[in-house]
Amino acid sequence: MSDGPVDFAIFGSDPLAQLLAGLLASQHRQRIVLISADRSVFGLNSAMDLSIGAFTRPETWALLRQAVSETTKLLVRIGAKAGIERIDPVLFAETAEGKQALAYIRHVAHGFGQHVERLATGAMGMDRDGILFRDAIWLDRARTQPMLSTWLQRNGVKRLAASKVQVTFNSSGGAEIATEGNTLRAERAVLADDNSIITMVAKTLFGQQLRQYASTVLLTEPAGPLLAPVMMQIDRALTLSQGPTRAVAALVAAGADDALAQAGGLLANHAHLRLAGLGKFQHLRTGDGAQFIGRLQFGGPEIIAGMGPTGAFMAPALARWLAGSASAEESGYFGHRDVRDNAGSLVADYAPGLAP
């Protein structure tokens, strides 16, 4: 039996994938199916959603200036205001290359309206430089998720569990999705999170565009306050965060042993801190540090990767791009982040702490 066709099949579990699905349905009148997997491990999230990141490209900060406001207003409108936290996050580095990138990030972000302050010498410990962003937005996924689910249902987005479907992609960018005796045809398929890409695309097809790496999420028991609610060490791709429970979550681009050592070094001043949870994940980065939006060289589904912590905030602009109604600025931005030669990349960005 075959169900009626849909315009887009969106694959992903993160807020970016859900926002894309809902926006394409509600604002662009597209027929949508969202195929998601449960990516939490004992309540641990493998990524975070923050309105700033370690970006050196001026055009990224220019796009974020409008995108963050638009996404925040959308979340308030759908009833997810409780999931929006305004914080003052810190970015820091200890290597010479990382410190140079940090100084450039501060300069460029300030030029596009971000309130960025250099931390006093020694605030991050010996041999580290840090900058503090004022009034950034951090999404609490646990509080946001129920409102996103209601919004998706209200706008007619069909939801399927990734574990219950079999998917066949075609060279034109569409897909056939078989589930429980039914087959659903999608005109276009979009893989919008790392797990979907890793699960559905053979690693041999990544070419020089995508690189897979292990990451670890550590959760401690409640601890004393960190210097900031979110702290990103940009030259190690390590993020510490601390919410209302005072537990510290560490997202580290490394295997478990290295992650414990790296996070433990940063938390050495918190005596007798005990580990409460550990999750292992696989993630993707791009070969040149920039975002990837497009198809790999073999054709097939459209892929969104390398968005960093700001992916959810880019959702309205990405939805317009997919629907063919993007502004000139948005078209220029996303259009240059398709398949490219990393050696001569015109959009290369700082690629923190990961070996080639």
XYZ file of C-alpha atoms in Angstrom:
356
model
C 0.000 0.000 0.000
C 1.300 3.485 -0.855
C 0.520 6.649 1.117
C 0.215 9.990 -0.630
C 3.549 11.653 -1.504
C 5.185 14.327 0.631
C 7.355 17.219 -0.452
C 10.109 16.681 2.112
C 11.330 13.869 4.308
C 13.398 15.441 7.100
C 15.674 13.063 8.989
C 16.874 14.113 12.430
C 16.096 14.380 16.130
C 17.740 17.655 17.098
C 15.867 20.969 17.373
C 17.223 21.982 13.955
C 15.507 19.050 12.222
C 12.253 19.638 14.101
C 12.245 23.360 13.419
C 12.946 22.745 9.730
C 10.048 20.303 9.508
C 7.647 22.635 11.293
C 8.677 25.733 9.351
C 8.429 24.000 5.975
C 4.931 22.833 6.923
C 3.608 25.981 8.597
C 5.220 28.808 6.649
C 5.957 27.213 3.277
C 2.896 24.945 3.006
C 4.947 21.827 2.294
C 3.864 18.261 3.075
C 6.389 16.919 5.567
C 7.391 13.667 7.213
C 9.930 13.785 10.054
C 11.940 10.619 10.738
C 13.670 10.724 14.120
C 15.745 8.522 16.382
C 16.184 8.827 20.138
C 19.637 10.361 20.499
C 19.731 10.727 24.260
C 21.683 8.270 26.400
C 20.329 8.181 29.957
C 19.134 11.752 29.491
C 22.472 13.024 28.094
C 22.334 15.279 25.047
C 25.074 14.844 22.461
C 25.036 18.526 21.458
C 23.772 21.916 22.607
C 21.928 24.837 21.057
C 23.584 28.195 21.599
C 23.215 31.455 19.682
C 26.974 32.018 19.378
C 29.926 29.889 18.341
C 33.599 29.881 17.384
C 33.024 31.475 13.980
C 35.592 33.613 12.183
C 33.538 34.225 9.015
C 31.855 37.655 8.952
C 28.977 36.339 6.832
C 28.073 33.796 9.546
C 27.755 36.522 12.177
C 25.794 38.658 9.706
C 23.292 35.858 9.115
C 23.029 35.047 12.834
C 22.149 38.648 13.665
C 18.715 38.217 12.071
C 18.380 34.451 12.494
C 18.659 34.416 16.294
C 15.936 37.040 16.720
C 13.633 35.278 14.265
C 14.062 31.863 15.866
C 13.615 33.209 19.385
C 10.350 34.903 18.431
C 9.154 31.657 16.823
C 9.910 29.651 19.972
C 8.027 32.160 22.113
C 5.097 32.048 19.693
C 4.792 28.260 19.883
C 4.875 28.321 23.696
C 8.502 27.321 24.290
C 9.528 30.475 26.167
C 10.436 28.420 29.242
C 13.141 26.696 27.220
C 14.913 29.952 26.340
C 17.697 30.915 28.731
C 19.704 34.112 28.386
C 23.259 33.582 29.548
C 26.767 35.040 29.310
C 28.889 32.199 27.859
C 32.687 32.123 27.743
C 34.941 31.025 24.886
C 38.568 30.317 25.772
C 41.774 28.873 24.354
C 45.253 27.888 25.516
C 47.201 27.271 22.284
C 48.749 30.061 20.238
C 46.529 29.222 17.261
C 43.433 29.099 19.461
C 44.242 32.437 21.090
C 44.715 34.031 17.683
C 41.357 32.650 16.511
C 39.725 33.833 19.739
C 40.947 37.392 19.219
C 39.632 37.372 15.671
C 36.254 35.952 16.756
C 35.930 38.737 19.317
C 36.717 41.389 16.707
C 34.346 40.054 14.043
C 31.458 39.260 16.417
C 31.681 42.744 17.938
C 31.451 44.208 14.447
C 28.098 42.503 13.955
C 26.472 43.731 17.139
C 27.561 41.099 19.639
C 28.516 42.367 23.095
C 31.864 40.652 23.641
C 34.337 41.328 26.438
C 37.877 40.128 26.914
C 38.326 38.364 30.248
C 40.946 39.638 32.635
C 44.345 37.965 32.461
C 44.338 34.862 34.646
C 40.547 34.581 34.848
C 40.716 31.241 33.007
C 43.890 30.091 34.713
C 47.477 30.161 33.579
C 48.227 30.506 29.853
C 44.589 30.761 28.772
C 42.769 33.630 27.073
C 39.015 34.044 27.291
C 36.181 36.183 25.985
C 32.674 36.571 27.361
C 29.542 37.067 25.239
C 26.717 39.030 26.849
C 23.070 37.984 26.526
C 23.415 34.869 24.363
C 20.568 32.376 24.108
C 20.835 28.786 25.282
C 17.983 26.397 24.531
C 16.956 23.921 27.204
C 16.027 20.903 25.086
C 14.011 19.206 27.825
C 11.726 22.226 28.201
C 11.565 22.994 24.483
C 10.785 19.484 23.226
C 7.125 19.163 24.370
C 6.205 22.457 22.682
C 7.991 21.495 19.482
C 6.097 18.180 19.387
C 2.734 19.923 19.837
C 3.594 22.482 17.166
C 4.617 19.786 14.675
C 1.390 17.876 15.253
C -0.692 21.037 14.888
C 0.905 21.730 11.513
C 0.314 18.251 10.129
C 3.893 16.951 10.220
C 3.821 13.162 10.021
C 6.324 11.590 12.443
C 7.999 8.218 12.071
C 10.561 6.420 14.218
C 13.834 5.811 12.375
C 13.996 2.282 13.804
C 10.643 1.400 12.197
C 11.353 2.404 8.588
C 13.405 1.266 5.633
C 14.599 4.065 3.391
C 15.728 3.979 -0.225
C 17.228 7.170 -1.642
C 17.216 7.961 -5.331
C 19.692 9.946 -7.407
C 17.246 12.825 -7.891
C 17.273 13.615 -4.164
C 14.044 11.902 -3.137
C 13.332 8.807 -1.072
C 10.938 5.915 -0.609
C 10.131 5.179 3.010
C 8.675 1.768 3.830
C 6.957 1.198 7.159
C 4.384 -1.310 8.414
C 3.318 -2.401 4.961
C 3.057 1.145 3.620
C 5.362 3.032 1.298
C 5.702 6.791 1.427
C 7.394 8.709 -1.366
C 9.203 11.963 -0.656
C 10.179 14.328 -3.444
C 13.200 15.520 -1.446
C 15.096 13.984 1.452
C 17.130 16.063 3.922
C 19.494 14.547 6.489
C 19.599 17.238 9.174
C 21.689 15.775 11.998
C 24.922 13.836 12.352
C 23.303 10.601 13.453
C 21.091 10.448 10.357
C 24.029 11.088 8.047
C 26.295 8.562 9.758
C 23.521 5.945 9.789
C 22.300 6.420 6.219
C 25.353 7.416 4.188
C 28.341 5.111 3.692
C 31.480 6.612 5.201
C 33.357 5.926 1.961
C 31.162 8.541 0.282
C 32.099 11.348 2.673
C 35.136 12.198 0.535
C 36.943 15.298 1.769
C 33.690 16.963 2.773
C 32.885 15.149 6.035
C 34.977 13.550 8.759
C 33.618 11.328 11.510
C 34.927 11.405 15.067
C 34.110 10.007 18.498
C 32.706 12.273 21.182
C 31.875 11.764 24.828
C 29.360 13.423 27.118
C 30.130 13.402 30.829
C 27.699 14.416 33.562
C 28.801 15.141 37.108
C 26.898 15.327 40.340
C 25.938 18.883 41.426
C 28.975 21.105 41.785
C 29.935 24.620 42.727
C 29.281 27.310 40.127
C 31.421 27.521 36.994
C 32.753 30.850 35.819
C 29.918 30.878 33.249
C 26.893 28.624 32.515
C 28.522 27.585 29.213
C 32.286 27.489 28.649
C 33.724 26.459 25.278
C 37.406 25.648 24.883
C 37.670 26.263 21.176
C 41.075 24.671 20.596
C 40.005 21.342 22.103
C 36.367 21.255 20.950
C 35.329 20.902 24.595
C 32.269 22.500 26.170
C 31.289 22.653 29.819
C 27.743 23.616 30.778
C 25.905 23.954 34.059
C 22.151 24.310 34.402
C 19.801 24.875 37.346
C 20.573 21.482 38.925
C 24.243 22.559 39.225
C 25.375 19.329 37.564
C 28.155 19.926 35.024
C 27.883 18.439 31.529
C 31.076 18.137 29.487
C 30.859 17.627 25.717
C 34.279 16.508 24.515
C 35.454 15.634 21.006
C 37.375 12.579 22.217
C 36.941 9.040 23.425
C 35.962 8.376 27.026
C 39.470 8.146 28.528
C 40.726 11.331 26.892
C 37.444 13.100 27.659
C 37.760 12.287 31.355
C 41.314 13.591 31.410
C 40.503 16.809 29.543
C 37.355 17.644 31.491
C 39.011 16.634 34.755
C 41.839 19.070 34.106
C 39.414 21.968 33.692
C 37.416 20.972 36.767
C 40.405 20.331 39.011
C 39.382 23.151 41.353
C 36.100 21.389 42.115
C 37.227 18.956 44.801
C 35.587 15.532 45.182
C 33.517 15.951 42.030
C 31.859 12.644 41.127
C 30.780 11.328 37.747
C 27.035 10.675 37.431
C 26.759 9.651 33.780
C 28.704 9.020 30.573
C 27.515 8.749 26.973
C 29.456 7.879 23.813
C 28.458 9.324 20.440
C 29.684 9.762 16.894
C 29.735 13.183 15.261
C 30.781 14.849 12.019
C 32.904 17.827 11.158
C 33.615 19.275 7.751
C 37.032 19.179 6.152
C 37.439 22.962 6.170
C 35.570 23.855 9.364
C 32.671 25.508 7.537
C 29.057 24.372 7.334
C 27.999 21.879 4.640
C 24.595 22.302 3.002
C 24.000 20.310 -0.178
C 24.532 16.894 -1.700
C 27.673 14.833 -1.609
C 29.247 14.020 -4.933
C 27.276 10.803 -5.338
C 23.985 12.718 -5.420
C 21.183 11.403 -3.246
C 19.765 13.229 -0.205
C 20.548 16.773 0.813
C 22.802 17.009 3.842
C 23.124 19.624 6.581
C 26.293 19.243 8.653
C 28.898 21.235 10.526
C 26.423 23.819 11.810
C 27.995 24.005 15.269
C 25.888 25.015 18.266
C 23.901 27.580 16.234
C 22.143 25.136 13.893
C 18.696 25.520 15.460
C 18.911 29.286 15.123
C 19.602 28.974 11.400
C 16.397 26.969 10.855
C 14.184 29.771 9.418
C 16.840 30.749 6.869
C 17.519 27.099 5.984
C 13.794 26.451 5.545
C 13.570 29.357 3.101
C 16.608 28.037 1.250
C 15.064 24.570 0.922
C 11.684 26.032 -0.113
C 13.224 28.269 -2.765
C 12.320 31.569 -1.114
C 15.637 32.571 0.463
C 16.871 36.145 0.417
C 19.886 37.081 -1.684
C 22.056 37.049 1.432
C 20.800 33.608 2.481
C 21.186 32.199 -1.040
C 24.740 33.471 -1.216
C 25.585 32.013 2.168
C 24.147 28.517 1.731
C 24.965 28.310 -1.971
C 28.687 28.585 -1.224
C 28.600 25.773 1.327
C 27.960 22.896 -1.070
C 30.613 20.443 -2.355
C 33.986 22.227 -2.442
C 37.739 21.765 -2.568
C 38.979 22.114 1.000
C 42.471 23.113 -0.146
C 41.123 26.226 -1.831
C 37.972 26.696 0.220
C 36.520 30.195 0.126
C 34.391 29.563 3.229
C 36.904 27.807 5.515
C 36.459 28.514 9.218
C 38.323 27.689 12.411
C 38.269 23.916 12.913
C 38.825 23.435 16.653
C 40.944 20.746 18.157
C 40.346 17.853 15.774
C 43.024 16.045 13.839
C 42.463 15.611 10.077
